[in-house]
GROMACS .gro file of C-alpha atoms in nm:
model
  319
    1UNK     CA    1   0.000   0.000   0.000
    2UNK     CA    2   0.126   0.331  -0.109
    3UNK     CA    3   0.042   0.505   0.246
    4UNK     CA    4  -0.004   0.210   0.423
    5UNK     CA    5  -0.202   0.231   0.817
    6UNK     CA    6   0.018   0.509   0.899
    7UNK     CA    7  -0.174   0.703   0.696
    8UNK     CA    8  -0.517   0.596   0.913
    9UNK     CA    9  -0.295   0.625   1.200
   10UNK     CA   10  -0.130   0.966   1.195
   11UNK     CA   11  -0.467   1.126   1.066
   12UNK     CA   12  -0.710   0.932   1.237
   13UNK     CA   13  -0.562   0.915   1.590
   14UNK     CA   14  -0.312   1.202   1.618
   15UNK     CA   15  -0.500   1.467   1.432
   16UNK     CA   16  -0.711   1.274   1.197
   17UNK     CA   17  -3.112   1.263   1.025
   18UNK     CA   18  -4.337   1.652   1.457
   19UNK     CA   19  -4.197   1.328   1.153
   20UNK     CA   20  -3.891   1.369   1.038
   21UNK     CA   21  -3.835   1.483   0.667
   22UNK     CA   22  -3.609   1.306   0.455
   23UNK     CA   23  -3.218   1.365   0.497
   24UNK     CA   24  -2.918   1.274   0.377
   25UNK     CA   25  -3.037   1.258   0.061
   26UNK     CA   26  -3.024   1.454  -0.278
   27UNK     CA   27  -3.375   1.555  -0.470
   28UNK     CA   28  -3.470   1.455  -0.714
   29UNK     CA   29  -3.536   1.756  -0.972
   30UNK     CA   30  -3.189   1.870  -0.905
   31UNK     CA   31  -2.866   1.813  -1.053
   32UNK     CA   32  -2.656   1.609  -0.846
   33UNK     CA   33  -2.340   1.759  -0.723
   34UNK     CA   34  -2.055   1.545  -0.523
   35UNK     CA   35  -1.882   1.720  -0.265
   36UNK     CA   36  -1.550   1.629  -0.122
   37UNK     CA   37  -1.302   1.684   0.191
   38UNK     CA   38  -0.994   1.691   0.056
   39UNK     CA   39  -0.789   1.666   0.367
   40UNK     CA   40  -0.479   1.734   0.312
   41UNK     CA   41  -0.518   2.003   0.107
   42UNK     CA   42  -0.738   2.151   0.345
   43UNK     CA   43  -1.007   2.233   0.141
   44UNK     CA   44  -1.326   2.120   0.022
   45UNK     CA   45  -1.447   2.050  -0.312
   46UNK     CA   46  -1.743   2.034  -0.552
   47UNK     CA   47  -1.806   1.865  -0.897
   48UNK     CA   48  -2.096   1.809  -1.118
   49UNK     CA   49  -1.983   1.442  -1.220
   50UNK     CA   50  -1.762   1.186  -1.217
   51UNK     CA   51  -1.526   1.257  -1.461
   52UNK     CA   52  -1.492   1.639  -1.254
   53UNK     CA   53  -1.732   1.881  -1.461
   54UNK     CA   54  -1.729   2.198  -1.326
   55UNK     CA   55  -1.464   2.145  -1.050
   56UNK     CA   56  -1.490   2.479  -0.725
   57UNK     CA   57  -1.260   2.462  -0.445
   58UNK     CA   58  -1.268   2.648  -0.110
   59UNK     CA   59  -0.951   2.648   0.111
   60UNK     CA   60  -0.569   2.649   0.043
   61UNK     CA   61  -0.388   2.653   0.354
   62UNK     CA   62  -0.436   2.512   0.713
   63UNK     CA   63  -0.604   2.846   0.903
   64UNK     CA   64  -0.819   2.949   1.094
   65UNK     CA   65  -0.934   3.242   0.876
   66UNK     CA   66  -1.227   3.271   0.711
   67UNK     CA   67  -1.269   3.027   0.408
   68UNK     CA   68  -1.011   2.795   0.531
   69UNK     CA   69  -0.946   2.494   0.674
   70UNK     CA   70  -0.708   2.305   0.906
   71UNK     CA   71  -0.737   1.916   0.736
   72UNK     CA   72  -1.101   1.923   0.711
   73UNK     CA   73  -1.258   1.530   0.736
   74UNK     CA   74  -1.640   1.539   0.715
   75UNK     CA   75  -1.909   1.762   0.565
   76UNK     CA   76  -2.261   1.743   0.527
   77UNK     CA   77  -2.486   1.932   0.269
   78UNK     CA   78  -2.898   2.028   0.370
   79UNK     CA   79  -3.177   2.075   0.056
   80UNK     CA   80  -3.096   2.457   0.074
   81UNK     CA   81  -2.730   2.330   0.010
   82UNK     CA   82  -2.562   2.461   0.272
   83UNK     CA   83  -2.241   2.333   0.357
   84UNK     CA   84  -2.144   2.209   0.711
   85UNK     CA   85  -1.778   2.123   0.763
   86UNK     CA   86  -1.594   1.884   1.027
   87UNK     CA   87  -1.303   2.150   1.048
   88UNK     CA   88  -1.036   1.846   1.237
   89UNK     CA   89  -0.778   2.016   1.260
   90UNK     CA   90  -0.938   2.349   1.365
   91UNK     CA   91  -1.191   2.138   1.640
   92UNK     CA   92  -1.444   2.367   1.528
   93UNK     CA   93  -1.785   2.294   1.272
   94UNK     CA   94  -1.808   2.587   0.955
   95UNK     CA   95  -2.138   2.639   0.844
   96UNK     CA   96  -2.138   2.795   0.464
   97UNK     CA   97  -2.440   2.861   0.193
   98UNK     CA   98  -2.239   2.807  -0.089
   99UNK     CA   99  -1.873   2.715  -0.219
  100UNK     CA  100  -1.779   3.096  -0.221
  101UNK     CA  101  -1.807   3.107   0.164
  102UNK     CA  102  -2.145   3.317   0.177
  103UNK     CA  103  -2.230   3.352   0.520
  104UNK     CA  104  -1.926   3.183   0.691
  105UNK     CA  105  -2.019   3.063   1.030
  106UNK     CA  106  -1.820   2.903   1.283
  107UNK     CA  107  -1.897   2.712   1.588
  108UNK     CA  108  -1.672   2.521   1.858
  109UNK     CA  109  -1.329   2.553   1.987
  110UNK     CA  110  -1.059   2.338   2.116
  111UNK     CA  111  -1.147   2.194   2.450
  112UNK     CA  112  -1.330   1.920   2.610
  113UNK     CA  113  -1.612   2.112   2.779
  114UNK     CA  114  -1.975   2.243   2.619
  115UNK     CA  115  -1.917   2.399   2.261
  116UNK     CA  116  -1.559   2.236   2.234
  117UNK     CA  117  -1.424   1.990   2.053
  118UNK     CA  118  -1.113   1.783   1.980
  119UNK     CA  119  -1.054   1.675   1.629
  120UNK     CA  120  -1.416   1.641   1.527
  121UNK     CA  121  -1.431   1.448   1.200
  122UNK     CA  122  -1.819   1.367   1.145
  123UNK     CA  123  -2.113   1.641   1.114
  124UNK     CA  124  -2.466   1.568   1.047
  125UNK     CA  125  -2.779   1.727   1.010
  126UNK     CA  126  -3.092   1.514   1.108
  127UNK     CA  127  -3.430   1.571   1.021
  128UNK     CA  128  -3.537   1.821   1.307
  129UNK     CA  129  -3.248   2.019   1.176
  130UNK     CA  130  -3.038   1.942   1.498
  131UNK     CA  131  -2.645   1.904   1.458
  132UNK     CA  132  -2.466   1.616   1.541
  133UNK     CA  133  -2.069   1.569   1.571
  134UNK     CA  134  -1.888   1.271   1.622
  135UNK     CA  135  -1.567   1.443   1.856
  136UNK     CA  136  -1.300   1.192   1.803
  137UNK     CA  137  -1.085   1.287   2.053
  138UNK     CA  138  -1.304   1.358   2.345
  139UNK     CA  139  -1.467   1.036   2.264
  140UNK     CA  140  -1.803   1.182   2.291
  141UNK     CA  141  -2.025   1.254   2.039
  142UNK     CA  142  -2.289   1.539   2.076
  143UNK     CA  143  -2.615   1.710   1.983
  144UNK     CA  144  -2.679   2.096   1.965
  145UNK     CA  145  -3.048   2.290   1.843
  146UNK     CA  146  -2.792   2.479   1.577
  147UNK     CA  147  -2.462   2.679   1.506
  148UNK     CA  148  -2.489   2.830   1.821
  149UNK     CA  149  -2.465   2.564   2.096
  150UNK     CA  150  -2.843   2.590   2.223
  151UNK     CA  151  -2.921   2.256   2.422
  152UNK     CA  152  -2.591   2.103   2.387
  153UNK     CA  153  -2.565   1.750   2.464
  154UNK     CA  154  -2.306   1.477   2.510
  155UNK     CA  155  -2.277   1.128   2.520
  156UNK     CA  156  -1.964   0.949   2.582
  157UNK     CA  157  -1.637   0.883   2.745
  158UNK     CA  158  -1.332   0.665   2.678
  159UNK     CA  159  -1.438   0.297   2.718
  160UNK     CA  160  -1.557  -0.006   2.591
  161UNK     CA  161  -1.866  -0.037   2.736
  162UNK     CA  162  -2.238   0.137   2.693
  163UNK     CA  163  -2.240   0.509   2.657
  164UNK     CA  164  -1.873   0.493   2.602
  165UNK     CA  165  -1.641   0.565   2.275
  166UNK     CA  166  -1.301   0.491   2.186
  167UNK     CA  167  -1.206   0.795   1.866
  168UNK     CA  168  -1.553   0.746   1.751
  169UNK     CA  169  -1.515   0.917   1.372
  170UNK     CA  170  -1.862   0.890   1.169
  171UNK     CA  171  -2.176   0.956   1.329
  172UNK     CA  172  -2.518   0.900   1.097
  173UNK     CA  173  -2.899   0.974   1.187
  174UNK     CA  174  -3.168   0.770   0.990
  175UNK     CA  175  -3.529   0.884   0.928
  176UNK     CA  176  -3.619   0.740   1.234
  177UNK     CA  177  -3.347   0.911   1.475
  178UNK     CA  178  -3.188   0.626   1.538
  179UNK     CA  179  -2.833   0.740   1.602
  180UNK     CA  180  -2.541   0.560   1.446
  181UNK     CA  181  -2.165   0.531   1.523
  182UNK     CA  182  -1.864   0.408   1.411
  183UNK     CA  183  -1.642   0.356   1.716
  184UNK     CA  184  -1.323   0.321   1.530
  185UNK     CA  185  -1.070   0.237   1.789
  186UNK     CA  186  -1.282   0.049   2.049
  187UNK     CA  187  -1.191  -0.361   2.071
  188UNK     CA  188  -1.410  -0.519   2.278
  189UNK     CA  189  -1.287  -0.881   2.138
  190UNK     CA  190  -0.961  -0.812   1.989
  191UNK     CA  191  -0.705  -0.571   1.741
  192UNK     CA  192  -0.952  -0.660   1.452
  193UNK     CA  193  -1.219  -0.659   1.577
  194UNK     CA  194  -1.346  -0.299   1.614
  195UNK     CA  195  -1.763  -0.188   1.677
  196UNK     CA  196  -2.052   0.010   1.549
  197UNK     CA  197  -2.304   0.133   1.746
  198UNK     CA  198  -2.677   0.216   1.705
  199UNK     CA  199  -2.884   0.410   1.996
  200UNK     CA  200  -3.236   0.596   2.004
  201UNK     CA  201  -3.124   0.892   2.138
  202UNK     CA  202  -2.810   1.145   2.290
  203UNK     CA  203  -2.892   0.938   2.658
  204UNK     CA  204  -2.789   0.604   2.484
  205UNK     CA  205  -3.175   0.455   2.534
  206UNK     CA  206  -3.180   0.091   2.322
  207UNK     CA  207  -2.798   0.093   2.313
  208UNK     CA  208  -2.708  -0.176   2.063
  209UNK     CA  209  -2.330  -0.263   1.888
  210UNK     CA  210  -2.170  -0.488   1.639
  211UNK     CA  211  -1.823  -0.603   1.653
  212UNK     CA  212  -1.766  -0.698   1.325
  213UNK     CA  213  -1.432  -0.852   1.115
  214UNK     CA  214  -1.396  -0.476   1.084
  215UNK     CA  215  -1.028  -0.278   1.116
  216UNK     CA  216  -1.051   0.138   1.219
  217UNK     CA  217  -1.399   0.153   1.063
  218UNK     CA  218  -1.368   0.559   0.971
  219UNK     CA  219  -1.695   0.633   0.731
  220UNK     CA  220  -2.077   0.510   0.799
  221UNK     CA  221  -2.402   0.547   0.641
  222UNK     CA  222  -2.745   0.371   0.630
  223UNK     CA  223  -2.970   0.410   0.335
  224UNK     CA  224  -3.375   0.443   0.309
  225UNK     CA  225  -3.392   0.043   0.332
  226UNK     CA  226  -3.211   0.069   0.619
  227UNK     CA  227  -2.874  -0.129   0.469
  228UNK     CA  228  -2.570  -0.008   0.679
  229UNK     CA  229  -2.232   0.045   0.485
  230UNK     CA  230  -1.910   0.134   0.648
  231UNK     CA  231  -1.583   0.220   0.518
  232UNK     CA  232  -1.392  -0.059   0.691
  233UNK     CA  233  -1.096   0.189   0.670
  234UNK     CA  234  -0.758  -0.045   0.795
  235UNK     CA  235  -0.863  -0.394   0.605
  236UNK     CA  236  -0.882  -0.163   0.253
  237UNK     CA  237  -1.258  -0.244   0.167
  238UNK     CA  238  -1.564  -0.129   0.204
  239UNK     CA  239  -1.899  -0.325   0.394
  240UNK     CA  240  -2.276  -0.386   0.387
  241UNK     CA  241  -2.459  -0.582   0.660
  242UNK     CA  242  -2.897  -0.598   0.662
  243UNK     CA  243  -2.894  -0.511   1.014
  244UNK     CA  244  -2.725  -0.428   1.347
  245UNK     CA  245  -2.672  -0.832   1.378
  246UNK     CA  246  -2.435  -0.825   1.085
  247UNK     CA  247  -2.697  -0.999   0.865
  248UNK     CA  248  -2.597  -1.048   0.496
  249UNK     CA  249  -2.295  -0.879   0.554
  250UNK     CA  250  -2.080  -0.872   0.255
  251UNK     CA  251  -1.773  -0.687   0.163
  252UNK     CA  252  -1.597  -0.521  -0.137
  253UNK     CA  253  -1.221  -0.442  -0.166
  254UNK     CA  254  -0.863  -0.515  -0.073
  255UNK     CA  255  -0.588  -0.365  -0.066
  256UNK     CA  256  -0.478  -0.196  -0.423
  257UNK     CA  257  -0.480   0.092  -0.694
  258UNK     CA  258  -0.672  -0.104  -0.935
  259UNK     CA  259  -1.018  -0.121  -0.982
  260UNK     CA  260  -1.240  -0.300  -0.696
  261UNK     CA  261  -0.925  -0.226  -0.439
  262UNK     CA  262  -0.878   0.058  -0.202
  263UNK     CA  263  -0.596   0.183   0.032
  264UNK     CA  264  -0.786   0.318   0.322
  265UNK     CA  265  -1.054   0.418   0.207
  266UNK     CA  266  -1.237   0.701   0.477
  267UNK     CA  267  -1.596   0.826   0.343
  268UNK     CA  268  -1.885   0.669   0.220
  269UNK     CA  269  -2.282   0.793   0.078
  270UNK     CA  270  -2.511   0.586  -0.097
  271UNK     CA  271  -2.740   0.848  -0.309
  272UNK     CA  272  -3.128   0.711  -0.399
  273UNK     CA  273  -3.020   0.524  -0.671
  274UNK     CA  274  -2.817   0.271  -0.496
  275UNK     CA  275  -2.505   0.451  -0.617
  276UNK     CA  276  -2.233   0.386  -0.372
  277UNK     CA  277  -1.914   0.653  -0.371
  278UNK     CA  278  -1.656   0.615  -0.151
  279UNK     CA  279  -1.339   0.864  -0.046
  280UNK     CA  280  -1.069   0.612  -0.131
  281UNK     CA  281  -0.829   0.821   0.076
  282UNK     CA  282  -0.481   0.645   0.018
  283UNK     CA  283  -0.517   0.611  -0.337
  284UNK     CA  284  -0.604   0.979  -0.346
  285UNK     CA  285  -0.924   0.936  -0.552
  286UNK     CA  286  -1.307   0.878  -0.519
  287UNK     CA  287  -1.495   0.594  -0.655
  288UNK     CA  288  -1.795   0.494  -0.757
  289UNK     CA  289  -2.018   0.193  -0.774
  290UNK     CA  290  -2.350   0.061  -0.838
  291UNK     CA  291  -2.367  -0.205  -0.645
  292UNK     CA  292  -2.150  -0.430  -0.395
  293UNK     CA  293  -2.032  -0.651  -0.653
  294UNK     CA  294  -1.858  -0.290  -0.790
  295UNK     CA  295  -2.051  -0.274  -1.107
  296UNK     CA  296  -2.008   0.031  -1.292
  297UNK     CA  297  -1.683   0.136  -1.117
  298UNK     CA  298  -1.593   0.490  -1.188
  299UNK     CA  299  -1.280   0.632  -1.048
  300UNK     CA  300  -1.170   1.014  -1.071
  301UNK     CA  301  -0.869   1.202  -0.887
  302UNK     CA  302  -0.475   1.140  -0.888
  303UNK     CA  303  -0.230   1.269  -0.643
  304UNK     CA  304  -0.203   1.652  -0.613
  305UNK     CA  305  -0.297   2.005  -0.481
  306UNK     CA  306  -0.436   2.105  -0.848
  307UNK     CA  307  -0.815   2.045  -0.980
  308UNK     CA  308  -0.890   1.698  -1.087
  309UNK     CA  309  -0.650   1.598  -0.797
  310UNK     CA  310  -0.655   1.521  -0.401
  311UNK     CA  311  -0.430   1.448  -0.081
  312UNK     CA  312  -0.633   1.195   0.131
  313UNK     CA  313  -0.994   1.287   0.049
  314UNK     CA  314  -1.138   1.198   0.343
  315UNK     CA  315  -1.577   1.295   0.340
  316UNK     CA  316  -1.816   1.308   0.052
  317UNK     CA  317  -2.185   1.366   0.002
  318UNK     CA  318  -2.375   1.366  -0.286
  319UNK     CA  319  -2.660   1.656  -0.280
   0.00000   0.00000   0.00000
């Protein structure tokens, strides 16, 4: 592998959605636009297509100015596509309407207390607008009413047991606020064997986990049948299971450049049609797929700071 689990290491651990409406997901009389978290290059980016139409990029250097980034690793885009941003490096969440900055807001500083973080690499928006952050580093993740901190809520410290994290990294809502986590570091049967987590609410009610065959699972996401994929991040693939029993799991990958390999691969969305895309974060590219026998493979990116190129593309979304 050409970055090998340092790579997972050194960013992961040292730095490294009344009835809810539908989230998540893109609609349907719009044109589909793939946004990226190009880590390295602290920045993020947005193209029309897979083969990079109409490429934007905001962020050049690791800052904490406005319309930069310090190693950004998650992002999340609402219908009004607005732009939330896991700023890592930074511990801090940037909310933005649009990839010219409009409206830059920030929320969060380093710390461990309310309205701090430490290296926050997951940011969602669930269907009662709330905003959720997996805080890697505090191993915590929390809840807030918005941008501002209003009913801030935590769940977590460093264990393995209930109510407790070990660098949890990706943190998902479904349509039925069911919270989801991928608890990346915990090993509750041994060094492969590493857990997600599913729970009804920010008190941990209905806890439930799966310790999979899974290695530093970094990227989650459950789509509108309720399939769970993860990036399974340090064995080089990616993973679908039915349920939180591991039912029908199946996997995709190994290590590689090629086509149906990955070198650490970080992000994951499924978009309505099934379409799977993945950050593939070692090989510096994103993929995509129509199914879990990688049918339809599509690849774009090489190694770089320029357009049509990334350095460890570690989120993307599909709104």
């Amino acid at each position: 592998m050409r970055k090998g689990i340092v790579l997972l290491l050194t960013l992961g651990l040292a730095t490294l959605w009344g009835c809810p409406k539908p989230h998540g997901r893109q609609t349907a009389d719009k044109p589909k636009h793939i946004y990226v978290a190009d880590t390295i290059n602290h920045r993020i980016v947005r193209i029309d297509d897979m083969a990079g139409k109409g490429w934007k990029s905001l962020g050049t250097i690791a800052s904490l100015e406005t319309n930069h980034f310090d190693k950004p690793r998650g992002l999340y885009v609402n219908e009004d596509e607005h732009i939330y941003v896991a700023d890592t490096g930074n511990c801090r969440i940037v909310r933005m309407d649009d990839m010219e900055g409009l409206n830059w807001e920030v929320f969060g500083r380093r710390g461990e207390g309310a309205s701090q973080f430490n290296q926050p690499t997951s940011v969602y928006i669930d269907g009662s607008e709330h905003l959720h952050v997996a805080d890697k580093n505090n191993d915590r993740i929390t809840v807030t009413d918005d941008m501002t901190g209003t009913h801030w809520i935590e769940l977590g410290k460093q264990g393995t047991r209930e109510n407790q994290f070990s660098y949890p990294t990706a943190i998902f809502v479904d349509a039925s606020e069911h919270i989801y986590v991928a608890d990346t570091m915990n090993l509750p049967a041994d060094v492969t064997n590493n857990r997600i987590v599913r729970m009804d609410d920010m008190y941990g009610l209905n806890w439930v986990s799966f310790a999979g065959p899974f290695s530093h699972p970094s990227g989650l996401f459950v789509d509108h049948a309720n399939h769970i994929y993860l990036a399974d991040t340090g064995n080089n693939r990616i993973a679908r299971m039915d349920d939180m029993k591991g039912k029908n799991l199946v996997f995709l990958g190994g290590p590689g450049g090629g086509p149906l390999k990955f070198n650490q691969p970080i992000g994951i969305f499924v978009d309505d049609d099934g379409h799977i895309y993945i950050a593939d974060s070692g090989n510096d590219r994103i993929v995509r797929i129509e199914d879990m026998a990688g049918k339809g493979w599509t690849a774009f990116g090489t190694s770089g700071k320029g357009d049509g190129q990334f350095n460890t593309p570690s989120g993307i979304f599909v709104r």
